[in-house]
Coordinates of C-alpha atoms and ligand atoms in Angstrom, one line a residue:
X1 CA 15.9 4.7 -39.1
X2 CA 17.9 3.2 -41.9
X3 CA 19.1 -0.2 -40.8
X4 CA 22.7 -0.5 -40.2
X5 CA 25.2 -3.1 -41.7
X6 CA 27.6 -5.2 -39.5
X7 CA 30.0 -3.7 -41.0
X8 CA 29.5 0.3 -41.0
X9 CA 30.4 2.2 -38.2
X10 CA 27.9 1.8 -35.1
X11 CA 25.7 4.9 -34.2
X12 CA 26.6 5.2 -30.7
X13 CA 30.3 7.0 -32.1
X14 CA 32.7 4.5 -30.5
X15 CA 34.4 3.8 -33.8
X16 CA 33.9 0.5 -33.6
X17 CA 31.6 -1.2 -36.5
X18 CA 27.7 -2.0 -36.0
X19 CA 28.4 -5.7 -35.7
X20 CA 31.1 -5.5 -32.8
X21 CA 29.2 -2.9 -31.2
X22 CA 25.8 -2.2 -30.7
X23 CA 24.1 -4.9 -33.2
X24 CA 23.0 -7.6 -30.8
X25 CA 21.9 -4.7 -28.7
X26 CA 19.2 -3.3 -31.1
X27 CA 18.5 -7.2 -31.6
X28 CA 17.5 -6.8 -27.7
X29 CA 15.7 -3.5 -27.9
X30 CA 13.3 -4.7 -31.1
X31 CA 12.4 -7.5 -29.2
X32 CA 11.3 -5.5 -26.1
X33 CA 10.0 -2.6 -28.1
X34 CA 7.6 -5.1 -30.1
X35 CA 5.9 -6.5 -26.8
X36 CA 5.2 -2.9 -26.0
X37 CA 7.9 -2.4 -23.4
X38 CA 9.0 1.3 -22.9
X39 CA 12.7 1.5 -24.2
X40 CA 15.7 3.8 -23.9
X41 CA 16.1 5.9 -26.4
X42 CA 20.0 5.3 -28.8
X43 CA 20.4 9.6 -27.2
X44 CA 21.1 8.4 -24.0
X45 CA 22.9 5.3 -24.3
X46 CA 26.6 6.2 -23.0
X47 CA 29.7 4.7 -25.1
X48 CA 33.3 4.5 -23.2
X49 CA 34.7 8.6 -24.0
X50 CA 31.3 10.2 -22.5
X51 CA 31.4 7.4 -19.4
X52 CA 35.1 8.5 -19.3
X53 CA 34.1 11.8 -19.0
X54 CA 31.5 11.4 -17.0
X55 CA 33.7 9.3 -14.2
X56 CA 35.6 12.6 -14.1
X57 CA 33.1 14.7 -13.5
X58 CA 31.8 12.0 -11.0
X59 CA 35.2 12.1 -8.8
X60 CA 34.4 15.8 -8.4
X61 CA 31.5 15.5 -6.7
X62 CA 32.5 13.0 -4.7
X63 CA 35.1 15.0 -3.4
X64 CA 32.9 17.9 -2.9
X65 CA 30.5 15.9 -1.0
X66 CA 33.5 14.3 1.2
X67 CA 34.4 18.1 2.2
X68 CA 31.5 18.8 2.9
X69 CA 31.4 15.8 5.8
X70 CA 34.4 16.7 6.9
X71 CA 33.0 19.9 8.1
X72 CA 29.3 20.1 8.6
X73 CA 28.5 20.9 11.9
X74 CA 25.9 22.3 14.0
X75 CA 26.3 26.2 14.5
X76 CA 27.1 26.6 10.7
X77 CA 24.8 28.2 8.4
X78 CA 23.6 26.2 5.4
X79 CA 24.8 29.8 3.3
X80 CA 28.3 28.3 4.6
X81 CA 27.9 24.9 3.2
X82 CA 27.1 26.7 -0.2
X83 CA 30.2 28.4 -0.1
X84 CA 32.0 25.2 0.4
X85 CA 30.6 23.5 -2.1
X86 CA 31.5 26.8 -4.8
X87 CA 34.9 26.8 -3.7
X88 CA 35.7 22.9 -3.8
X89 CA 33.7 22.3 -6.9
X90 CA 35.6 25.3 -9.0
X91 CA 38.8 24.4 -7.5
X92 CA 38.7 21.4 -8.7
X93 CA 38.1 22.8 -12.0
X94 CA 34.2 22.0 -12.2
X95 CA 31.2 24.2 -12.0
X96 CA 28.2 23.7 -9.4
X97 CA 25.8 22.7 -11.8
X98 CA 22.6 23.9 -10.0
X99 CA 24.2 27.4 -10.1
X100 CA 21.8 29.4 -12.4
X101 CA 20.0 26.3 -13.7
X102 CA 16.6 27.5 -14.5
X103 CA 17.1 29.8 -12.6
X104 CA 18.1 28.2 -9.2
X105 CA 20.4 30.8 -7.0
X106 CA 22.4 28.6 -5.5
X107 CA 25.2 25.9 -5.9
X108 CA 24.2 23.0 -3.5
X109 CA 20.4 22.3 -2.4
X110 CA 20.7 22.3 1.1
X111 CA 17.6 21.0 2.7
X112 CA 16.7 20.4 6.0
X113 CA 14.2 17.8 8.2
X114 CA 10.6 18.2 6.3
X115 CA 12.4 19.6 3.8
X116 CA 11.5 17.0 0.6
X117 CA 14.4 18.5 -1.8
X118 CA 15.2 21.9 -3.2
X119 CA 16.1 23.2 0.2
X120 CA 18.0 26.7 -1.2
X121 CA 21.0 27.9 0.9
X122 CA 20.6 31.3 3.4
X123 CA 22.7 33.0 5.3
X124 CA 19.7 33.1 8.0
X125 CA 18.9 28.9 8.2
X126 CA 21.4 27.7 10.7
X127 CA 22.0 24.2 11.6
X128 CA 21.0 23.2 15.2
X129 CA 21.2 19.9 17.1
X130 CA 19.2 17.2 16.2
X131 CA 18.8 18.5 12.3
X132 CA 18.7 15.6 9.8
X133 CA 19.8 17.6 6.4
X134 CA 20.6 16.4 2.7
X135 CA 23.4 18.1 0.8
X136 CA 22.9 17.9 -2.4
X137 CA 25.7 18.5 -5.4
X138 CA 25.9 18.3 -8.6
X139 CA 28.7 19.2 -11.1
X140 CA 29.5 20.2 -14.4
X141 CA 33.4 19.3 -15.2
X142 CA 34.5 19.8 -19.2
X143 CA 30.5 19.6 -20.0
X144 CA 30.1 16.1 -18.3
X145 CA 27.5 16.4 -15.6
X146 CA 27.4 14.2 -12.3
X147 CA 24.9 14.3 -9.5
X148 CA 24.7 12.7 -5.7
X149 CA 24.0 13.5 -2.4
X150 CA 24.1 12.6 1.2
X151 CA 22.0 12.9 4.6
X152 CA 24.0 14.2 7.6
X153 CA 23.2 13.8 11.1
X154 CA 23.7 17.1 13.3
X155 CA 24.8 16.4 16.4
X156 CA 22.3 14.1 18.9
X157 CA 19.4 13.5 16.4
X158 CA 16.7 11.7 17.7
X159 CA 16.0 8.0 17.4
X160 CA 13.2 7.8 15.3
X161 CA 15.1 10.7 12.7
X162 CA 18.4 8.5 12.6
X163 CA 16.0 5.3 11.4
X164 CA 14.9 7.2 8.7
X165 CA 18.1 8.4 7.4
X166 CA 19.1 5.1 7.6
X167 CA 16.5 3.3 5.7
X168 CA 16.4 5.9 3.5
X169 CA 19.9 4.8 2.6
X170 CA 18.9 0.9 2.6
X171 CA 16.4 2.1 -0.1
X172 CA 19.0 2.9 -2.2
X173 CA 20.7 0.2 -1.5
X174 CA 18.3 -2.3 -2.2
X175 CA 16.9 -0.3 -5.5
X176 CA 21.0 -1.0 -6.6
X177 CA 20.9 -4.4 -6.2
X178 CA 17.8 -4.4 -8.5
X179 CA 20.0 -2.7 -11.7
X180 CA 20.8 -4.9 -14.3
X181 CA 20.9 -4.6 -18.3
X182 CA 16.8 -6.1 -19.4
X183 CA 15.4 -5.5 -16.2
X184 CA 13.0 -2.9 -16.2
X185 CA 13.2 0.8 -14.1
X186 CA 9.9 -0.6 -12.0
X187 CA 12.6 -3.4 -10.3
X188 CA 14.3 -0.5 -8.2
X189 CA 11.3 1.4 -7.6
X190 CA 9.5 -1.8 -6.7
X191 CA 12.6 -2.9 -3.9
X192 CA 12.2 1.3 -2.7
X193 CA 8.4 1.3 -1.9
X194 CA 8.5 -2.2 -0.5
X195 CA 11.7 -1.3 2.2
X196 CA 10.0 2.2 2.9
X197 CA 6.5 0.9 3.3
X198 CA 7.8 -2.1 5.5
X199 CA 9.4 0.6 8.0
X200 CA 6.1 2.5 8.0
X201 CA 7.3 5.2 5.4
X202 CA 6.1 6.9 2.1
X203 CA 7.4 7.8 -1.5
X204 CA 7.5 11.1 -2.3
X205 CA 5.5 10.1 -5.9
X206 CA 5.8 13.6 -7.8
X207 CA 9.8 14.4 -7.4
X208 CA 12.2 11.5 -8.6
X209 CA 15.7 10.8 -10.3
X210 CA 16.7 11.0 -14.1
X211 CA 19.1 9.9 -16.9
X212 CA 22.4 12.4 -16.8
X213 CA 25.4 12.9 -19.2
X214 CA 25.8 16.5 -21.2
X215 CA 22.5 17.1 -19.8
X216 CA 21.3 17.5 -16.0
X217 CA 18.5 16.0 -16.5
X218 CA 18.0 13.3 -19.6
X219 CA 15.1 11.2 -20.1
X220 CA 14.2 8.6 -18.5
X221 CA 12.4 10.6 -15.4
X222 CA 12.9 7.7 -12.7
X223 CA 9.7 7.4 -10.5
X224 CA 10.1 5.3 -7.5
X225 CA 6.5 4.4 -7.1
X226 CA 6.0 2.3 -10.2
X227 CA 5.4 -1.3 -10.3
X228 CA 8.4 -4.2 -11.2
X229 CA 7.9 -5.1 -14.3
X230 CA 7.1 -1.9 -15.5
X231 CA 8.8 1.5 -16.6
X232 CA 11.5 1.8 -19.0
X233 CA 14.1 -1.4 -19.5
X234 CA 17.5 -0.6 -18.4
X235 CA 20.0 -1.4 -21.0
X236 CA 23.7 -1.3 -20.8
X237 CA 25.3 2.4 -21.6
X238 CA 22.1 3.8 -19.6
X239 CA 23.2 6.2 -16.5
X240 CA 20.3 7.4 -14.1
X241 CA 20.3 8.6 -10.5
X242 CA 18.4 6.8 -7.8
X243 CA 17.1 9.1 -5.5
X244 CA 13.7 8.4 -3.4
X245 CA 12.9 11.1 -1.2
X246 CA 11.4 8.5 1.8
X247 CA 8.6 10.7 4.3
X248 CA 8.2 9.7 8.0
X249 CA 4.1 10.5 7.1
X250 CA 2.7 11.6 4.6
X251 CA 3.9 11.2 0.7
X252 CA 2.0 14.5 -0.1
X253 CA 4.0 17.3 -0.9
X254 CA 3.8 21.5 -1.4
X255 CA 6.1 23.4 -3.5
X256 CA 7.4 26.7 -1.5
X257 CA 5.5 29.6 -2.8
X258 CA 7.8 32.3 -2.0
X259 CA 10.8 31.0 -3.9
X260 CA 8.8 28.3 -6.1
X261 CA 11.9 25.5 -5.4
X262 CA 11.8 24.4 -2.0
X263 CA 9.7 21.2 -1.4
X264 CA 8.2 20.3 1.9
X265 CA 6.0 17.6 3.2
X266 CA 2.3 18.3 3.6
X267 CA 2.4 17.1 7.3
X268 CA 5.9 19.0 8.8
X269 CA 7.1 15.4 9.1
X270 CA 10.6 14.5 8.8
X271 CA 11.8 13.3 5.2
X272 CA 15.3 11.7 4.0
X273 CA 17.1 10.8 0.5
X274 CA 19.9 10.1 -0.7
X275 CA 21.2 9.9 -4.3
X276 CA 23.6 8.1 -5.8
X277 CA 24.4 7.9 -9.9
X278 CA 24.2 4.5 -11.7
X279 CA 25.2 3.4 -14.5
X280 CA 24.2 -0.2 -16.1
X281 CA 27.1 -2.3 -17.4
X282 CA 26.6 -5.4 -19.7
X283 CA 26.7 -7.7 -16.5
X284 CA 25.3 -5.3 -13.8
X285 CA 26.2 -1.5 -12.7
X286 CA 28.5 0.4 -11.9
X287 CA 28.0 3.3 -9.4
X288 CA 29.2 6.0 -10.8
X289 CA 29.1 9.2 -8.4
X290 CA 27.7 8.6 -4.8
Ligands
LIG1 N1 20.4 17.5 -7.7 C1 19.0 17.8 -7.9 C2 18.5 16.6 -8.7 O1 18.7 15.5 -8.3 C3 19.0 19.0 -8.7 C4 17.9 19.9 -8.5 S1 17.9 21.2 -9.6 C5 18.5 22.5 -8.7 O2 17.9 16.6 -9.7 F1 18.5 23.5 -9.5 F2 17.7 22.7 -7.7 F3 19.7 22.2 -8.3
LIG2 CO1 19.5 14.2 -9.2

């Protein structure tokens, strides 16, 4: 790459030139790069019209995932939620984004108590009493992608099911706190293990989060079972989900044979995430879609 001078006009397209923009930044990066540290790639660092696009698409999602709440319930079929999602998302101008993607048949993953992730909407799954179930959108609004998603409670769920749907949640939490430009992606995934594990839970290790923008999925793929200190620095402009799928047993997994989407834990035990999308700001983050 052909060194840029202060004065030219910086790579990531804001218009501004190198040495306002992203000069002290690549300063950063060769300094991390040359004690072997994995960094972000310039593709996926964010300047302010993609992040402005990418709010948009953001307040979508949150919207479709606030309908949603608004009217889950037990009774419904999780072929009804789909439908929901569909008509909220394109009414709002946006497109489901797991519609069709690689070949998924659905617009929402719906999935349900040892259900990991992937869970695909049917007219025949009903929710009952005591389900735990993550509802998980994603949309697609003028090409800007955004991705979240929620656990619900159906009706009396049990005690030990509500605690993990709630540290589940804390996990994310804590992995938040952890996001700041120069740290590295092994911070959150460090803070994730160490609240599941201290609760008696696992990490799912094979399934994890990822960058976003005018792709679904971007590069980094976020692992939540790495070490701190390790993984891919986080540098301002970076946007990734975090999204730890957090099982009452076993971490061990299986992928659904019949339909070759649906994950499940090994061990029918219970399993909860939730997913919220970040993005890291010169002093911090900012959460983005949630
Ligand atoms: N929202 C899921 C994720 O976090 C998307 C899964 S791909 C799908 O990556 F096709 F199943 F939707
Ligand atoms: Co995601």
């Amino acid at each position: 790459m052909r060194k840029l001078t202060k004065d030219q006009p910086c790579w990531c397209n804001s218009g501004k030139m190198y040495g306002d923009c992203h000069m002290d930044f690549d300063k950063k990066i060769d300094m991390f790069r040359k004690k072997f540290h994995k960094v972000p790639p310039r593709q996926i660092i964010k300047n302010e019209a993609l992040l402005a696009g990418m709010r948009e698409s953001s307040k979508i999602n949150i919207a479709v995932l606030d309908y949603v709440a608004e009217n889950i319930k037990a009774g419904m079929t999780t072929e009804e939620i789909d439908r929901m999602v569909y008509e909220k998302t394109t009414q709002l101008g946006g497109i489901p984004a797991p519609l069709n993607y690689e070949g998924y048949p659905k617009s929402v993953c719906t999935s349900i108590n040892e259900q990991v992730c992937h869970g695909i909407p049917s007219k025949n799954v009903q929710l009952i009493d005591g389900d735990i179930i993550n509802v998980d959108c994603s949309t697609i609004y003028n090409g800007y992608f955004s991705d979240s998603s929620r656990m619900f409670c159906i009706g009396n769920v049990s005690a030990e099911n509500r605690k993990l749907v709630e540290v589940a949640r804390e996990c994310v939490e804590l992995g938040l706190k952890q996001v700041k430009p120069w740290g590295h992606l092994g911070d959150v995934a460090q803070a994730i293990q160490d609240h599941a594990h201290a609760n008696g839970y696992t990490v799912v290790r094979q399934v994890g989060g990822h960058g976003i923008g005018l792709e679904f999925h971007e590069t980094p793929f976020v692992s939540y079972v790495i070490r701190k200190g390790t993984g891919m620095v986080m540098a301002p402009g970076m946007v990734f989900t975090i999204e730890p799928m957090i099982n009452m047993g076993s971490h061990e997994i299986y992928i659904d044979d019949n339909n070759g989407w649906t994950v499940y834990t090994d061990d029918e035990k219970p399993s909860a995430q939730w997913e919220i999308m970040v993005l890291v700001t010169n002093d911090g983050y900012e959460v983005m879609c949630w």
